[in-house]
Amino acid sequence: MWEYRHGCWGPELGHPHTGDEQEVCRGLEHGSCRVSDDGRLVWAHIVTQPEKDHWEEHWVVLDALDGRELATLPLDSVAAGSHHLSHPDGVHMGLCIGMGQDGILLHWARWDGKELTGWDLNETMDRILMDVHAGHEGFLTSEHYGADLRLHALDGTVLAERPAEPADEEDPHSWNYFCGFVDADIVIGSTVDSDEDEENNRHWILDAHTLEIRGTVTYPQGPAGAEVRPLGDGTWLTYDAGTETLSRWTLQAR
């Protein structure tokens, strides 16, 4: 239907492309894109066509019907990768940009049909955008090194915070990069210990409004690994690499 051309994510400025239509080039760096939930917009994190030694990344909003650029927001980033997350309110879009050892950038924006308004949470450059839910106006983040989870309002205000448990200096734990809303009332997250012993992985059930601990999950087969993928509908997924099994879970009624 249409295409939107942008600069190459390859790490070498001015390098020759492969010559094919997709211009697939060396390197793992990448942007991301997402179609808005109403299907009317495409949001994309792109790099502009480089001029000499100048590198600039943008967040663009495109008309999903014809690919026409509606708005663009310059970004102060040099991305290793990124991901989008659309808010269920149908208005706001989040963008999280990983920059390797240089930290993480977190942006939110909205397009009202005429103007693109953006803001960020980049004071500490260590918040990873994790999840949103229709039952919450804000969003969930994790600290880059797993020190805590935080619930935010859309303007970035911290509503609740949960450090990794237990906080034992001899056996420190940290939140893994897997957490989110099971439903409007429950958040699930996983912790790993410093030795990365899978037997010590734990999945924690947290109150979705306060992040207070409600308990831990006990699975019939024992520890379920670090990965957990909440679906927002009262269920979550786990994957067992040993048996190559994907399982879907819900909390047992008491």
Short mmCIF file of C-alpha atoms in Angstrom, two decimals:
data_model
loop_
_atom_site.label_atom_id
_atom_site.label_comp_id
_atom_site.label_asym_id
_atom_site.label_seq_id
_atom_site.Cartn_x
_atom_site.Cartn_y
_atom_site.Cartn_z
CA MET A 1 0.00 0.00 0.00
CA TRP A 2 2.81 2.40 0.90
CA GLU A 3 6.31 2.62 2.33
CA TYR A 4 8.10 5.21 4.42
CA ARG A 5 11.83 5.41 3.74
CA HIS A 6 14.27 6.40 6.46
CA GLY A 7 17.99 6.23 7.15
CA CYS A 8 19.93 3.05 7.75
CA TRP A 9 20.45 1.70 11.28
CA GLY A 10 23.82 0.24 10.28
CA PRO A 11 26.59 1.36 12.68
CA GLU A 12 28.83 2.78 9.96
CA LEU A 13 27.86 6.15 8.52
CA GLY A 14 28.04 6.31 4.76
CA HIS A 15 28.59 2.58 4.26
CA PRO A 16 27.31 0.87 1.09
CA HIS A 17 24.01 -0.99 1.35
CA THR A 18 23.50 -4.57 0.28
CA GLY A 19 21.80 -3.42 -2.90
CA ASP A 20 18.46 -5.12 -2.35
CA GLU A 21 15.22 -3.22 -1.88
CA GLN A 22 15.22 -3.63 1.89
CA GLU A 23 18.79 -2.34 2.29
CA VAL A 24 19.59 -4.85 5.04
CA CYS A 25 22.87 -3.74 6.57
CA ARG A 26 25.37 -4.90 9.15
CA GLY A 27 24.64 -4.49 12.85
CA LEU A 28 21.92 -5.28 15.39
CA GLU A 29 20.80 -1.70 16.02
CA HIS A 30 17.14 -1.09 15.25
CA GLY A 31 14.13 1.10 15.83
CA SER A 32 10.53 -0.04 16.16
CA CYS A 33 7.00 0.78 15.07
CA ARG A 34 3.42 0.15 16.15
CA VAL A 35 -0.02 0.63 14.70
CA SER A 36 -2.35 2.53 17.01
CA ASP A 37 -5.15 0.46 18.53
CA ASP A 38 -7.75 2.21 16.36
CA GLY A 39 -5.75 1.41 13.22
CA ARG A 40 -5.52 5.04 12.12
CA LEU A 41 -1.86 5.82 12.90
CA VAL A 42 1.56 4.25 12.62
CA TRP A 43 4.12 5.37 15.20
CA ALA A 44 7.75 4.72 14.28
CA HIS A 45 11.19 5.28 15.83
CA ILE A 46 13.52 5.92 12.91
CA VAL A 47 16.93 7.36 12.05
CA THR A 48 16.94 10.18 9.52
CA GLN A 49 18.96 10.06 6.34
CA PRO A 50 22.49 10.83 7.60
CA GLU A 51 24.30 13.91 6.40
CA LYS A 52 28.06 13.41 6.57
CA ASP A 53 28.80 12.58 10.22
CA HIS A 54 25.45 13.73 11.61
CA TRP A 55 23.18 11.14 13.26
CA GLU A 56 19.66 11.97 14.35
CA GLU A 57 16.77 9.79 15.47
CA HIS A 58 13.12 10.82 15.27
CA TRP A 59 9.76 9.63 16.52
CA VAL A 60 7.30 9.99 13.66
CA VAL A 61 3.54 9.68 13.38
CA LEU A 62 2.24 8.46 10.02
CA ASP A 63 -1.22 8.20 8.53
CA ALA A 64 -1.87 4.46 8.36
CA LEU A 65 -3.96 4.90 5.20
CA ASP A 66 -1.32 6.46 2.95
CA GLY A 67 1.93 6.67 4.96
CA ARG A 68 1.85 10.46 5.03
CA GLU A 69 4.00 11.97 7.81
CA LEU A 70 1.75 13.84 10.22
CA ALA A 71 4.30 14.84 12.85
CA THR A 72 7.87 14.22 13.94
CA LEU A 73 9.69 14.58 17.25
CA PRO A 74 13.52 14.75 17.34
CA LEU A 75 15.09 12.39 19.88
CA ASP A 76 18.37 12.76 21.76
CA SER A 77 19.25 9.08 21.47
CA VAL A 78 21.68 6.65 19.89
CA ALA A 79 19.65 3.47 20.04
CA ALA A 80 20.69 -0.11 20.30
CA GLY A 81 16.99 -0.95 20.06
CA SER A 82 13.53 0.21 21.07
CA HIS A 83 9.95 -0.88 21.60
CA HIS A 84 6.54 0.81 21.56
CA LEU A 85 3.62 0.28 23.92
CA SER A 86 0.21 1.78 23.16
CA HIS A 87 -1.97 2.84 26.06
CA PRO A 88 -5.46 1.31 26.14
CA ASP A 89 -6.96 4.81 26.38
CA GLY A 90 -6.45 4.99 22.60
CA VAL A 91 -4.68 8.34 22.81
CA HIS A 92 -1.20 7.85 24.22
CA MET A 93 1.81 5.93 22.92
CA GLY A 94 4.95 5.00 24.85
CA LEU A 95 8.44 4.52 23.44
CA CYS A 96 11.35 2.91 25.31
CA ILE A 97 14.85 3.22 23.81
CA GLY A 98 17.74 1.11 24.99
CA MET A 99 21.20 2.59 24.47
CA GLY A 100 23.36 -0.15 25.94
CA GLN A 101 25.80 1.13 28.55
CA ASP A 102 24.56 4.69 27.97
CA GLY A 103 21.21 3.99 29.63
CA ILE A 104 17.53 3.91 28.71
CA LEU A 105 15.18 6.62 27.47
CA LEU A 106 11.43 6.56 28.09
CA HIS A 107 9.05 8.81 26.17
CA TRP A 108 5.29 9.26 26.04
CA ALA A 109 3.33 11.24 23.45
CA ARG A 110 -0.14 11.86 22.11
CA TRP A 111 -1.43 13.04 18.75
CA ASP A 112 -4.66 15.02 18.91
CA GLY A 113 -5.10 15.23 15.16
CA LYS A 114 -3.26 18.51 14.88
CA GLU A 115 -0.36 18.53 17.34
CA LEU A 116 2.12 15.98 18.67
CA THR A 117 2.80 16.46 22.40
CA GLY A 118 5.62 14.51 24.00
CA TRP A 119 7.26 14.19 27.43
CA ASP A 120 9.84 11.92 28.99
CA LEU A 121 11.12 10.23 32.16
CA ASN A 122 14.79 10.57 31.32
CA GLU A 123 16.16 12.22 34.43
CA THR A 124 17.76 9.00 35.66
CA MET A 125 17.85 7.18 32.28
CA ASP A 126 17.21 3.82 33.93
CA ARG A 127 13.46 3.07 33.58
CA ILE A 128 12.24 0.31 31.26
CA LEU A 129 8.66 0.58 30.04
CA MET A 130 7.05 -2.76 30.94
CA ASP A 131 3.26 -2.75 30.69
CA VAL A 132 -0.06 -0.87 30.65
CA HIS A 133 -3.63 -1.91 31.42
CA ALA A 134 -7.07 -0.53 30.63
CA GLY A 135 -7.82 -0.43 34.35
CA HIS A 136 -5.00 2.04 35.02
CA GLU A 137 -4.36 5.52 33.69
CA GLY A 138 -0.59 5.09 34.02
CA PHE A 139 2.05 2.46 33.34
CA LEU A 140 4.55 0.06 34.93
CA THR A 141 8.35 0.31 34.73
CA SER A 142 11.36 -1.67 35.91
CA GLU A 143 14.73 -0.26 36.93
CA HIS A 144 17.48 -1.13 34.44
CA TYR A 145 19.35 -3.45 36.84
CA GLY A 146 16.25 -4.86 38.52
CA ALA A 147 16.37 -2.84 41.74
CA ASP A 148 12.65 -2.05 41.78
CA LEU A 149 9.31 -1.93 39.98
CA ARG A 150 7.31 1.30 39.85
CA LEU A 151 3.76 2.25 39.00
CA HIS A 152 3.48 5.69 37.39
CA ALA A 153 0.81 8.16 36.41
CA LEU A 154 0.96 9.15 32.73
CA ASP A 155 2.90 12.30 33.59
CA GLY A 156 5.59 10.14 35.21
CA THR A 157 4.61 10.68 38.85
CA VAL A 158 5.54 7.61 40.92
CA LEU A 159 2.41 6.14 42.50
CA ALA A 160 3.95 3.01 44.05
CA GLU A 161 7.33 1.30 44.27
CA ARG A 162 8.42 -2.24 45.10
CA PRO A 163 12.10 -3.15 45.73
CA ALA A 164 13.20 -6.68 44.96
CA GLU A 165 12.54 -9.14 47.80
CA PRO A 166 14.20 -10.44 49.86
CA ALA A 167 16.80 -7.71 50.30
CA ASP A 168 19.55 -9.95 51.64
CA GLU A 169 23.06 -8.61 50.99
CA GLU A 170 24.48 -12.12 51.16
CA ASP A 171 21.99 -13.43 48.62
CA PRO A 172 20.70 -10.40 46.68
CA HIS A 173 17.76 -10.77 44.35
CA SER A 174 16.69 -8.53 41.49
CA TRP A 175 13.59 -8.14 39.36
CA ASN A 176 13.93 -9.80 35.99
CA TYR A 177 12.83 -8.18 32.72
CA PHE A 178 9.44 -9.93 32.84
CA CYS A 179 6.51 -8.36 34.65
CA GLY A 180 3.14 -6.79 34.00
CA PHE A 181 -0.58 -6.69 34.70
CA VAL A 182 -2.37 -10.01 35.15
CA ASP A 183 -5.53 -7.94 35.40
CA ALA A 184 -6.57 -4.54 36.77
CA ASP A 185 -5.86 -5.64 40.34
CA ILE A 186 -2.78 -7.88 40.07
CA VAL A 187 0.78 -7.43 38.82
CA ILE A 188 3.09 -10.41 38.44
CA GLY A 189 6.88 -10.17 38.36
CA SER A 190 9.85 -12.53 38.59
CA THR A 191 13.06 -12.30 40.60
CA VAL A 192 16.39 -14.04 40.07
CA ASP A 193 19.25 -14.42 42.52
CA SER A 194 22.82 -13.29 41.96
CA ASP A 195 23.94 -16.82 41.02
CA GLU A 196 21.20 -17.13 38.37
CA ASP A 197 20.11 -20.42 39.93
CA GLU A 198 16.79 -21.29 38.29
CA GLU A 199 15.70 -23.15 41.42
CA ASN A 200 15.62 -19.80 43.21
CA ASN A 201 13.53 -17.99 40.59
CA ARG A 202 10.28 -16.76 42.09
CA HIS A 203 7.11 -15.26 40.64
CA TRP A 204 5.56 -12.63 42.89
CA ILE A 205 1.92 -11.56 43.03
CA LEU A 206 1.63 -7.82 43.73
CA ASP A 207 -1.28 -5.48 44.29
CA ALA A 208 -1.65 -3.52 41.04
CA HIS A 209 -2.46 -0.28 42.85
CA THR A 210 0.12 -0.30 45.67
CA LEU A 211 2.64 -2.97 44.54
CA GLU A 212 2.31 -4.54 47.97
CA ILE A 213 3.23 -8.23 48.02
CA ARG A 214 0.28 -10.61 48.11
CA GLY A 215 2.33 -13.78 47.81
CA THR A 216 4.35 -15.98 45.49
CA VAL A 217 3.18 -18.47 42.87
CA THR A 218 3.56 -22.19 43.51
CA TYR A 219 3.49 -24.21 40.31
CA PRO A 220 2.62 -27.95 40.26
CA GLN A 221 5.87 -28.88 38.53
CA GLY A 222 8.10 -26.63 40.66
CA PRO A 223 9.91 -23.43 39.62
CA ALA A 224 8.70 -22.19 36.23
CA GLY A 225 11.78 -20.24 35.17
CA ALA A 226 12.35 -16.51 35.07
CA GLU A 227 10.12 -15.68 32.11
CA VAL A 228 6.53 -14.73 32.78
CA ARG A 229 4.21 -13.01 30.30
CA PRO A 230 0.99 -11.57 31.78
CA LEU A 231 -1.86 -11.14 29.32
CA GLY A 232 -3.99 -8.61 31.22
CA ASP A 233 -7.11 -10.79 31.15
CA GLY A 234 -6.50 -12.64 34.43
CA THR A 235 -3.96 -15.08 32.98
CA TRP A 236 -0.24 -15.29 32.25
CA LEU A 237 2.16 -17.45 30.23
CA THR A 238 5.34 -19.34 31.17
CA TYR A 239 7.71 -21.33 29.00
CA ASP A 240 9.62 -24.47 29.96
CA ALA A 241 12.72 -24.71 27.78
CA GLY A 242 13.43 -28.28 28.91
CA THR A 243 10.10 -29.64 27.67
CA GLU A 244 9.53 -26.87 25.11
CA THR A 245 6.11 -26.30 26.67
CA LEU A 246 4.14 -23.05 26.78
CA SER A 247 1.65 -22.94 29.68
CA ARG A 248 -1.14 -20.53 30.49
CA TRP A 249 -2.06 -19.95 34.13
CA THR A 250 -4.64 -18.25 36.30
CA LEU A 251 -4.85 -17.78 40.06
CA GLN A 252 -6.78 -20.47 41.89
CA ALA A 253 -9.83 -19.15 43.69
CA ARG A 254 -9.68 -19.48 47.47
#
